[in-house]
mmCIF file with all atom_site columns, N, CA and C in Angstrom:
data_model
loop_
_atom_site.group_PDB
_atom_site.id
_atom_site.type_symbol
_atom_site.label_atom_id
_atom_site.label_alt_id
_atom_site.label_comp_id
_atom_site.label_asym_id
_atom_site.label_entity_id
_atom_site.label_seq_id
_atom_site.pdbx_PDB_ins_code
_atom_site.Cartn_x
_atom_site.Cartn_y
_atom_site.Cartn_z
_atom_site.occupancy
_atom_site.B_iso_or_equiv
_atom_site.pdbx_formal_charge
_atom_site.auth_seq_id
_atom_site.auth_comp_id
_atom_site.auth_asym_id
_atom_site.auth_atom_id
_atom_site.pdbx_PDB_model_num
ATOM 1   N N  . UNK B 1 1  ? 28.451  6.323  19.905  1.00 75.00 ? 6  UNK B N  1
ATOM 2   C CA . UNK B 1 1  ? 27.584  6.985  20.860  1.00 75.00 ? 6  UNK B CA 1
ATOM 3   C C  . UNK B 1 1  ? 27.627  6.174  22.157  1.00 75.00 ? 6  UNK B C  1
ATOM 4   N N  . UNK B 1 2  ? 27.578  7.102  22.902  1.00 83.00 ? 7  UNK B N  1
ATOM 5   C CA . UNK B 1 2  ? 27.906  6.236  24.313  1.00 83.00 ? 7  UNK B CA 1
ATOM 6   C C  . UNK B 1 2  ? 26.555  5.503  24.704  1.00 83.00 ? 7  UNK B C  1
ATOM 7   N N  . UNK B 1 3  ? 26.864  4.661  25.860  1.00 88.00 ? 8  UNK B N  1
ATOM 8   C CA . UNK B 1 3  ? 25.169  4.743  26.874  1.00 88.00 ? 8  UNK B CA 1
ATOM 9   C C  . UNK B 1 3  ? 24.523  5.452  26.969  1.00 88.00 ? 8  UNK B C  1
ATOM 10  N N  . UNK B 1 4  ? 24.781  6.318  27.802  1.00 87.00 ? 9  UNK B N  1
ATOM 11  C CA . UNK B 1 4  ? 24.225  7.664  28.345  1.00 87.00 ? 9  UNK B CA 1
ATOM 12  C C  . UNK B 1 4  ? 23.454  8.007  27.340  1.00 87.00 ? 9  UNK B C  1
ATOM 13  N N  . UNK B 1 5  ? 24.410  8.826  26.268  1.00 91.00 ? 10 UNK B N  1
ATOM 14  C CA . UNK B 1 5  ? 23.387  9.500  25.111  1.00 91.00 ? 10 UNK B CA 1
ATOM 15  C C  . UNK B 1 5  ? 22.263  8.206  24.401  1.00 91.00 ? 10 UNK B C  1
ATOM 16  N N  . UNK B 1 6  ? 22.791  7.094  24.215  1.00 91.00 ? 11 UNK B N  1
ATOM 17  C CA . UNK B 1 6  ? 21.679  5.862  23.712  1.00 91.00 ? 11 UNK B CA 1
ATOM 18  C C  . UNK B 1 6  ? 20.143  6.448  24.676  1.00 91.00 ? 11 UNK B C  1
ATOM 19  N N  . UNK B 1 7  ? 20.466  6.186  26.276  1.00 92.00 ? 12 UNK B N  1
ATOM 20  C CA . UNK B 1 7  ? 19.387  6.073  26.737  1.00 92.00 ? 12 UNK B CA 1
ATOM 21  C C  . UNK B 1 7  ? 18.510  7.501  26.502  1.00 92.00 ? 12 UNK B C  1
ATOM 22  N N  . UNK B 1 8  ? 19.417  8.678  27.129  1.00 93.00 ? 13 UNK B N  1
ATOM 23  C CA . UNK B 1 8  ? 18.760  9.844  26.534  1.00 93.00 ? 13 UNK B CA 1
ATOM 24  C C  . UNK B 1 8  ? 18.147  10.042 25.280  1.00 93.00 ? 13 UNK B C  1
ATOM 25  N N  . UNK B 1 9  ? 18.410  9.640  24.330  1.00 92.00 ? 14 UNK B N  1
ATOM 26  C CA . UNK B 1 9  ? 17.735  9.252  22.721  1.00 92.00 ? 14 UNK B CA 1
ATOM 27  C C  . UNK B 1 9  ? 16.544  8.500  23.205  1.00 92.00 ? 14 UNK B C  1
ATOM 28  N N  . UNK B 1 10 ? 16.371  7.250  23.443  1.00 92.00 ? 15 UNK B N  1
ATOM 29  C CA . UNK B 1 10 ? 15.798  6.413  23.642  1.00 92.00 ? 15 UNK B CA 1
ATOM 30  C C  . UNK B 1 10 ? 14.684  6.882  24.888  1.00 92.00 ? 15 UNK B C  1
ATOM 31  N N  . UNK B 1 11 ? 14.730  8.175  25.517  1.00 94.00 ? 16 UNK B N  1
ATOM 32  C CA . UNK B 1 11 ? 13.635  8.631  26.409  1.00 94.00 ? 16 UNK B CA 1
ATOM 33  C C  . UNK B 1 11 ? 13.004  9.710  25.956  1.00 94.00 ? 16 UNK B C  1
ATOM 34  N N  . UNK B 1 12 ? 13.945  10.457 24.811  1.00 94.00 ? 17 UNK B N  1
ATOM 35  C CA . UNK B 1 12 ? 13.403  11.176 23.771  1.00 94.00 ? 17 UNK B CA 1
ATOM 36  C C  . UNK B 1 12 ? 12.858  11.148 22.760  1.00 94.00 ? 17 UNK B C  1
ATOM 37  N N  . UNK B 1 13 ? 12.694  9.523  22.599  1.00 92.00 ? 18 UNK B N  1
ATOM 38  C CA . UNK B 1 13 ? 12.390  9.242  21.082  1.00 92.00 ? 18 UNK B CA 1
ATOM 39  C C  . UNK B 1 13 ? 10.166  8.450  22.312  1.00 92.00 ? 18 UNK B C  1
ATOM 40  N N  . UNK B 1 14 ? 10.697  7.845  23.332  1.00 91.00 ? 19 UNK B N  1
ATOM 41  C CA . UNK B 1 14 ? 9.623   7.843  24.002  1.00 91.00 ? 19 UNK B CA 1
ATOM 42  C C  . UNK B 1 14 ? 8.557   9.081  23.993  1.00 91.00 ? 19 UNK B C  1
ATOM 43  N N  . UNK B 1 15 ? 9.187   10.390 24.465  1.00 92.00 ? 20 UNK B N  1
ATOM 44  C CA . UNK B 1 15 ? 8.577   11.693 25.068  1.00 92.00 ? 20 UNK B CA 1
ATOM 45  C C  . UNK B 1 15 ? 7.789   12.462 23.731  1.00 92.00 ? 20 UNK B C  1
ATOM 46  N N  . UNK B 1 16 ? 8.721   12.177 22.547  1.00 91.00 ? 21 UNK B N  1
ATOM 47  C CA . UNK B 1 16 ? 8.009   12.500 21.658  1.00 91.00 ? 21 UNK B CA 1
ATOM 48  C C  . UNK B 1 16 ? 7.229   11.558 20.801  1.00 91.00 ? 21 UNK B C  1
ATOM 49  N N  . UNK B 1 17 ? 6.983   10.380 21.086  1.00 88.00 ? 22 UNK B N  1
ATOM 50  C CA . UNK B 1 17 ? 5.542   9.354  20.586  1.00 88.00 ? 22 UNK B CA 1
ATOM 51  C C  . UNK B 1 17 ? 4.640   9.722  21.764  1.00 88.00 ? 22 UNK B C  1
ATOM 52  N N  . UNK B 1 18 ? 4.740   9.825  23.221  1.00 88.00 ? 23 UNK B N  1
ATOM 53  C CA . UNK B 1 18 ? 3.767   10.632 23.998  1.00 88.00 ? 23 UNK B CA 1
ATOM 54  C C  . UNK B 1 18 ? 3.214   11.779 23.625  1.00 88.00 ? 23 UNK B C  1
ATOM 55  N N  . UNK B 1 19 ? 3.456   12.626 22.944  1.00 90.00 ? 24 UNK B N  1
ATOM 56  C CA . UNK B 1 19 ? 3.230   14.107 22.748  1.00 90.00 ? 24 UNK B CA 1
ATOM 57  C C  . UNK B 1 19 ? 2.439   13.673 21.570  1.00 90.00 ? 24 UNK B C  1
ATOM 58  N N  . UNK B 1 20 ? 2.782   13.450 20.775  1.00 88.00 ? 25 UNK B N  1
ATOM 59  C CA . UNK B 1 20 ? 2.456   13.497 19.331  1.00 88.00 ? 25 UNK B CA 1
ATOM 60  C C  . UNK B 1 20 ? 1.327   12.317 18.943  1.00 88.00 ? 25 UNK B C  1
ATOM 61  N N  . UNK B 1 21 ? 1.209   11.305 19.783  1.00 86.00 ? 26 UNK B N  1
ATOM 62  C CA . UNK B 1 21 ? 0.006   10.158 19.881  1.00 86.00 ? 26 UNK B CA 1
ATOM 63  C C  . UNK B 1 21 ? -1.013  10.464 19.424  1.00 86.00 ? 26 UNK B C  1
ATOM 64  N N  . UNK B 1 22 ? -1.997  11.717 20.373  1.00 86.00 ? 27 UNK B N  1
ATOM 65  C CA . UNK B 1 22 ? -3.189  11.869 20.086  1.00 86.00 ? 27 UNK B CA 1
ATOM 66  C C  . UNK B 1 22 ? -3.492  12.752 19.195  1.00 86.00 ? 27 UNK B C  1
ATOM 67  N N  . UNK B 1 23 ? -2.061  13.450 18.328  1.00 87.00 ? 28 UNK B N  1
ATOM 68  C CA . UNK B 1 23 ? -2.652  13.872 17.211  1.00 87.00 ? 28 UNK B CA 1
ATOM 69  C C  . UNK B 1 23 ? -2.916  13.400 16.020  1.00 87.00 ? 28 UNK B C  1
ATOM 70  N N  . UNK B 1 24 ? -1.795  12.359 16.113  1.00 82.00 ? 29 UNK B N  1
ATOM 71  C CA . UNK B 1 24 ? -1.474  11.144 14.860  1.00 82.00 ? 29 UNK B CA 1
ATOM 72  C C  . UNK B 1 24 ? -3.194  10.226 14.805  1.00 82.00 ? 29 UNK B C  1
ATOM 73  N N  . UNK B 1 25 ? -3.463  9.566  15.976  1.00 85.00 ? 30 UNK B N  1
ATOM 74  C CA . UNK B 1 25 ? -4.410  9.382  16.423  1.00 85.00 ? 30 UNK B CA 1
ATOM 75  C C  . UNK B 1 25 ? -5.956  9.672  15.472  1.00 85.00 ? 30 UNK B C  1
ATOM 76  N N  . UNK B 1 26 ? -6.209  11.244 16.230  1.00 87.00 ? 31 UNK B N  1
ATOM 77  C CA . UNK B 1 26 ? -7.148  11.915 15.460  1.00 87.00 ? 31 UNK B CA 1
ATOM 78  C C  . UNK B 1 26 ? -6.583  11.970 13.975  1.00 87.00 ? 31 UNK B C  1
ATOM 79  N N  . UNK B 1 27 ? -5.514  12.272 13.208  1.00 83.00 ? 32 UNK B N  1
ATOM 80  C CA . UNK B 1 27 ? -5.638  12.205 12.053  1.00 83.00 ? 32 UNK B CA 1
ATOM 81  C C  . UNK B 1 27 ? -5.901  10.671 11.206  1.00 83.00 ? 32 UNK B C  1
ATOM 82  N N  . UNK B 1 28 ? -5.426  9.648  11.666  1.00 81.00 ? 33 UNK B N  1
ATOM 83  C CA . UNK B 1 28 ? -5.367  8.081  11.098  1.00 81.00 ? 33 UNK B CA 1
ATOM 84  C C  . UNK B 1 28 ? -7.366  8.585  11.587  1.00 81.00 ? 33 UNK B C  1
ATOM 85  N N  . UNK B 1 29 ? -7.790  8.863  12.288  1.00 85.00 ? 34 UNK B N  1
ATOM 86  C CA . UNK B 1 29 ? -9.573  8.685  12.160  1.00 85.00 ? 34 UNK B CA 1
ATOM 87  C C  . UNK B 1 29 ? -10.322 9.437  11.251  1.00 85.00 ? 34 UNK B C  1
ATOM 88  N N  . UNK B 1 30 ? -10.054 10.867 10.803  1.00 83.00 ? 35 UNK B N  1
ATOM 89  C CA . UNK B 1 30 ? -9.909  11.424 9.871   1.00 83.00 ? 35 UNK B CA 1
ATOM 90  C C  . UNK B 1 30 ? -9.994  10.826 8.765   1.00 83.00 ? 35 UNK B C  1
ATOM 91  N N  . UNK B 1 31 ? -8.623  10.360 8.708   1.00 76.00 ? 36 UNK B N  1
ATOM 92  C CA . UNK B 1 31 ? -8.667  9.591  7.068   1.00 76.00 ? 36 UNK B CA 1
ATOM 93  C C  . UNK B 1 31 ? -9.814  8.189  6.498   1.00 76.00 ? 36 UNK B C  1
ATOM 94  N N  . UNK B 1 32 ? -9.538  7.767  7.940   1.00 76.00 ? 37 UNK B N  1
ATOM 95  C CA . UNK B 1 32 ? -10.787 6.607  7.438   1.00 76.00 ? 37 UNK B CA 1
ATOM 96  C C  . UNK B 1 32 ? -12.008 7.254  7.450   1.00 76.00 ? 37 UNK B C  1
ATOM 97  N N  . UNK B 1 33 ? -12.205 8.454  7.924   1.00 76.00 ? 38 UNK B N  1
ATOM 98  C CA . UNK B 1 33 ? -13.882 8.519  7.823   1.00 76.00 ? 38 UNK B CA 1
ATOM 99  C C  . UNK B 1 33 ? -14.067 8.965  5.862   1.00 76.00 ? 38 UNK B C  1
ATOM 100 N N  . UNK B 1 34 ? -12.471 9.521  5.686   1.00 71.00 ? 39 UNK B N  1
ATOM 101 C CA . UNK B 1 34 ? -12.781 10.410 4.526   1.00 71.00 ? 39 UNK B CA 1
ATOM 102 C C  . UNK B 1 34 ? -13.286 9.629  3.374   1.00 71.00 ? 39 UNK B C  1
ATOM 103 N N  . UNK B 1 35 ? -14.789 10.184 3.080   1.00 68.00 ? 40 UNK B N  1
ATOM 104 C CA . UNK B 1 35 ? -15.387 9.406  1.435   1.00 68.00 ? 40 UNK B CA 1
ATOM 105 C C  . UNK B 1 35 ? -14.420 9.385  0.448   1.00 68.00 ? 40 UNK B C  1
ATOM 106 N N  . UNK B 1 36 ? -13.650 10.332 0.094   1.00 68.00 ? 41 UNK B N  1
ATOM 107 C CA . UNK B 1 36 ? -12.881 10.166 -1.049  1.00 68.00 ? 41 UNK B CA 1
ATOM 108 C C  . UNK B 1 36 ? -11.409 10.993 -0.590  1.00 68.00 ? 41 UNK B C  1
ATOM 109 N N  . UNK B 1 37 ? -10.396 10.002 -0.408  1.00 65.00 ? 42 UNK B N  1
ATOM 110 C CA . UNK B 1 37 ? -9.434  10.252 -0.040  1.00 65.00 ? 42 UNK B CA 1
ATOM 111 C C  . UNK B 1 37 ? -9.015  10.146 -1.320  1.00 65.00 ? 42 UNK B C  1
ATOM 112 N N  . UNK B 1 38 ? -7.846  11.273 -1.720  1.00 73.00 ? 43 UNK B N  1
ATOM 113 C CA . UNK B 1 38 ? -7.077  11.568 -2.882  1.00 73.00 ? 43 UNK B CA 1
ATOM 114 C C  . UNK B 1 38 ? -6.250  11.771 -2.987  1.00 73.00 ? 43 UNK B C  1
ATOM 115 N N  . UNK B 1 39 ? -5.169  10.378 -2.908  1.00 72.00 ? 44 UNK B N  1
ATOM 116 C CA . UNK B 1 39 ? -4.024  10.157 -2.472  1.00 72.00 ? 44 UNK B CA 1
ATOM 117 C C  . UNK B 1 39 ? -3.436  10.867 -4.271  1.00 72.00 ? 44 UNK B C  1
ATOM 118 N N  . UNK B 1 40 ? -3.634  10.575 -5.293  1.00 72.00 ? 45 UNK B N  1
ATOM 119 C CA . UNK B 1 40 ? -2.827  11.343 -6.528  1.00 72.00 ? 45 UNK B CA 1
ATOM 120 C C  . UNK B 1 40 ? -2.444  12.951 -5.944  1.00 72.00 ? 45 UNK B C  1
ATOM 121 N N  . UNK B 1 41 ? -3.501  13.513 -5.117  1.00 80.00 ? 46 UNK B N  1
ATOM 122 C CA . UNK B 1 41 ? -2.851  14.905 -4.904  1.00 80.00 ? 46 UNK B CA 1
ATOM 123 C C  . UNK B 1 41 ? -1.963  15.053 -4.301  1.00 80.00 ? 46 UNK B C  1
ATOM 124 N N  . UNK B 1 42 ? -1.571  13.996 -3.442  1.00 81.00 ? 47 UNK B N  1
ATOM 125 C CA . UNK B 1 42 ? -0.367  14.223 -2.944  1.00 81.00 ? 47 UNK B CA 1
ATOM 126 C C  . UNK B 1 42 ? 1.027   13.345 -3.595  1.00 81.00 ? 47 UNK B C  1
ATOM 127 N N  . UNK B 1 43 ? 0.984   12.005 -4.179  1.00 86.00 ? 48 UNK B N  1
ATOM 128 C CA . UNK B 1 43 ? 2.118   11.745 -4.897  1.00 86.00 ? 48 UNK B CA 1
ATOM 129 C C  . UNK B 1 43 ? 2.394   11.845 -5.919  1.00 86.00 ? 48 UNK B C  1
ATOM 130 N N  . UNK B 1 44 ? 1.605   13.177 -6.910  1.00 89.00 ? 49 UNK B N  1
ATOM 131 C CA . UNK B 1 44 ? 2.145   13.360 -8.049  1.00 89.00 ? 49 UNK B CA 1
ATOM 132 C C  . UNK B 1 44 ? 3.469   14.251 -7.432  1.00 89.00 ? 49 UNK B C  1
ATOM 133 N N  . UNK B 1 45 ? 2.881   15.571 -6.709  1.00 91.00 ? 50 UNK B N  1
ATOM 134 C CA . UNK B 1 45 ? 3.913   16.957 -5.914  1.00 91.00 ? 50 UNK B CA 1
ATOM 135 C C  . UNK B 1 45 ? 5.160   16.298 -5.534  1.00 91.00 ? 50 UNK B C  1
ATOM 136 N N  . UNK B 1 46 ? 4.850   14.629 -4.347  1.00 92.00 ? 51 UNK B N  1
ATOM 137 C CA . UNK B 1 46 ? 6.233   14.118 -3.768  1.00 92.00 ? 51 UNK B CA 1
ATOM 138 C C  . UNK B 1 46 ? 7.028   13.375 -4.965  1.00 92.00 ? 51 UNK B C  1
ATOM 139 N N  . UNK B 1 47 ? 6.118   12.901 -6.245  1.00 93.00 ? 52 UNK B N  1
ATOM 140 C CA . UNK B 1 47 ? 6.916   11.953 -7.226  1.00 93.00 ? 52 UNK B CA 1
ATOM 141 C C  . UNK B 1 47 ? 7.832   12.762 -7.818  1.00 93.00 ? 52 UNK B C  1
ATOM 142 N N  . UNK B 1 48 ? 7.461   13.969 -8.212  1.00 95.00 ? 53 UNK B N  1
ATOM 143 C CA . UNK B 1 48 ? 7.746   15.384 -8.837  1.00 95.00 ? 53 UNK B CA 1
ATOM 144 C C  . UNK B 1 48 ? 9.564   15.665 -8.502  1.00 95.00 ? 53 UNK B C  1
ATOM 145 N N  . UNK B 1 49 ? 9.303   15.957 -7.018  1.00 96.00 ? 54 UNK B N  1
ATOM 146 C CA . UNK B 1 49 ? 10.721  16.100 -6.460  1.00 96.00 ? 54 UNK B CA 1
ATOM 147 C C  . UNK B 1 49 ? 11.290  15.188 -5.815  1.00 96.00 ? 54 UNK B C  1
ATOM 148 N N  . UNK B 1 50 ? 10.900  13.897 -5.781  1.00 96.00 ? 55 UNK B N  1
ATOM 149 C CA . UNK B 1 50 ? 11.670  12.569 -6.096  1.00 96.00 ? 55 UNK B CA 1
ATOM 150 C C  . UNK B 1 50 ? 12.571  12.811 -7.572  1.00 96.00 ? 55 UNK B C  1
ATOM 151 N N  . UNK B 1 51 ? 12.099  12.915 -8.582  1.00 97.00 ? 56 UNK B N  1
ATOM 152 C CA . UNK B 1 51 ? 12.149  13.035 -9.982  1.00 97.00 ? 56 UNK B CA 1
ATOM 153 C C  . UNK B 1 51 ? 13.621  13.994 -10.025 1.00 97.00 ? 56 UNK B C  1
ATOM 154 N N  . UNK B 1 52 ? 12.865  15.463 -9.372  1.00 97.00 ? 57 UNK B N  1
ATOM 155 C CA . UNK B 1 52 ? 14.432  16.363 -9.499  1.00 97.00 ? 57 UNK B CA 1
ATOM 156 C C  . UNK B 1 52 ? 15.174  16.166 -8.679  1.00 97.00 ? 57 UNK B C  1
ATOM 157 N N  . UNK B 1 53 ? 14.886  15.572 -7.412  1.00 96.00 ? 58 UNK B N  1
ATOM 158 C CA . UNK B 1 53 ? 15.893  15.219 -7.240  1.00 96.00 ? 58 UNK B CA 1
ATOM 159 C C  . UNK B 1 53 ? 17.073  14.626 -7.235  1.00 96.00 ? 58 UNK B C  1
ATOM 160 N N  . UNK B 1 54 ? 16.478  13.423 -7.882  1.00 95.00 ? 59 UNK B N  1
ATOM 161 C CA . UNK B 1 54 ? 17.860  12.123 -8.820  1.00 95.00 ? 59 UNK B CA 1
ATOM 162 C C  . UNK B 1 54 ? 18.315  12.761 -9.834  1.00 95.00 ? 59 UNK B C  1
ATOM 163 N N  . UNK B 1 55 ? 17.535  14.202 -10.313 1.00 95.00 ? 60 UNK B N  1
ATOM 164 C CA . UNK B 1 55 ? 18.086  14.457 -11.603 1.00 95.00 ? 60 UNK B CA 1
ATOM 165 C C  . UNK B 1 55 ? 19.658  15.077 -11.444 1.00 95.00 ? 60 UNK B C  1
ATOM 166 N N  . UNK B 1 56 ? 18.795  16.243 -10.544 1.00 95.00 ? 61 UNK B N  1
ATOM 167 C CA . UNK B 1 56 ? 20.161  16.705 -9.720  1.00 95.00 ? 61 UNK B CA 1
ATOM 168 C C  . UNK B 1 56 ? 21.399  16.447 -9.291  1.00 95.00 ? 61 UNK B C  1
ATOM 169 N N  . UNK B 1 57 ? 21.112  14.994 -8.709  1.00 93.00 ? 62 UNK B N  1
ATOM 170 C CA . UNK B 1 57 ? 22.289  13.983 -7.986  1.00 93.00 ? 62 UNK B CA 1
ATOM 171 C C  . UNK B 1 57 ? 22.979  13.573 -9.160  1.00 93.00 ? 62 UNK B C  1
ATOM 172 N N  . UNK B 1 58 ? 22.426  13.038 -10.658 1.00 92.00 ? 63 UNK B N  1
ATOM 173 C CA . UNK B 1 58 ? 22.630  12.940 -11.635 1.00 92.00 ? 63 UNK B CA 1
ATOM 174 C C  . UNK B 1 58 ? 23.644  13.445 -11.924 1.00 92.00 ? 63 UNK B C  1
ATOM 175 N N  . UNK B 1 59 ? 22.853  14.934 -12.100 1.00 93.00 ? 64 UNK B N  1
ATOM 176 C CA . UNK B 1 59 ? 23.908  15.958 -12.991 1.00 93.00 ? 64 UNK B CA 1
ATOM 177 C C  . UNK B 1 59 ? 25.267  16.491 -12.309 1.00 93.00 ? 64 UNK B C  1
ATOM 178 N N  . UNK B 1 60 ? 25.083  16.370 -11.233 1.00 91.00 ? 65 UNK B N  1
ATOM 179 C CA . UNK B 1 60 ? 26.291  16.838 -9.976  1.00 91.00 ? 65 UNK B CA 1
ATOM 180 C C  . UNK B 1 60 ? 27.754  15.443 -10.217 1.00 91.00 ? 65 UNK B C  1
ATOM 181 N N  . UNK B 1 61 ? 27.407  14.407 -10.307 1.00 88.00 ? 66 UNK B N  1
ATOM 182 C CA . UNK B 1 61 ? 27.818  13.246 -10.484 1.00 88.00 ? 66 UNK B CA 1
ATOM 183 C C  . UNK B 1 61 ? 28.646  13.465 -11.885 1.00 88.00 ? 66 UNK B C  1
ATOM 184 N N  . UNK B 1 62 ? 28.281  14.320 -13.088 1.00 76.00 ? 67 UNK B N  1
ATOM 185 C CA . UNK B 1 62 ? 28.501  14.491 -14.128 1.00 76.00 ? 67 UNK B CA 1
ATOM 186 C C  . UNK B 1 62 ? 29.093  13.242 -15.019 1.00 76.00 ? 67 UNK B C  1
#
């Protein structure tokens, strides 16, 4: 990759942590206010297709 495109990446990868800040933001405040955050509901679903997915890679591999 040349310069050029480096820096263009590198003003795009800026433009979108500007944009996206104050939503990330409000959600990280969100979570700390939350009394009972219930993190199992979400990494059983992602462990799940972690799971098929190696199985997959597995079986393709034969």
């Amino acid at each position: 990759m040349g310069t050029f495109e480096q820096v263009l990446v590198g003003i795009l990868a800026v433009v979108v942590l500007f944009l996206f800040w104050p939503g990330a933001r409000a959600a990280i405040q969100k979570s700390r206010e939350a009394e009972n955050p219930d993190w199992t509901g979400a990494l059983i679903p992602v462990g799940i297709v972690v799971l098929f997915v190696v199985f997959l890679i597995m079986l393709a591999r034969g």
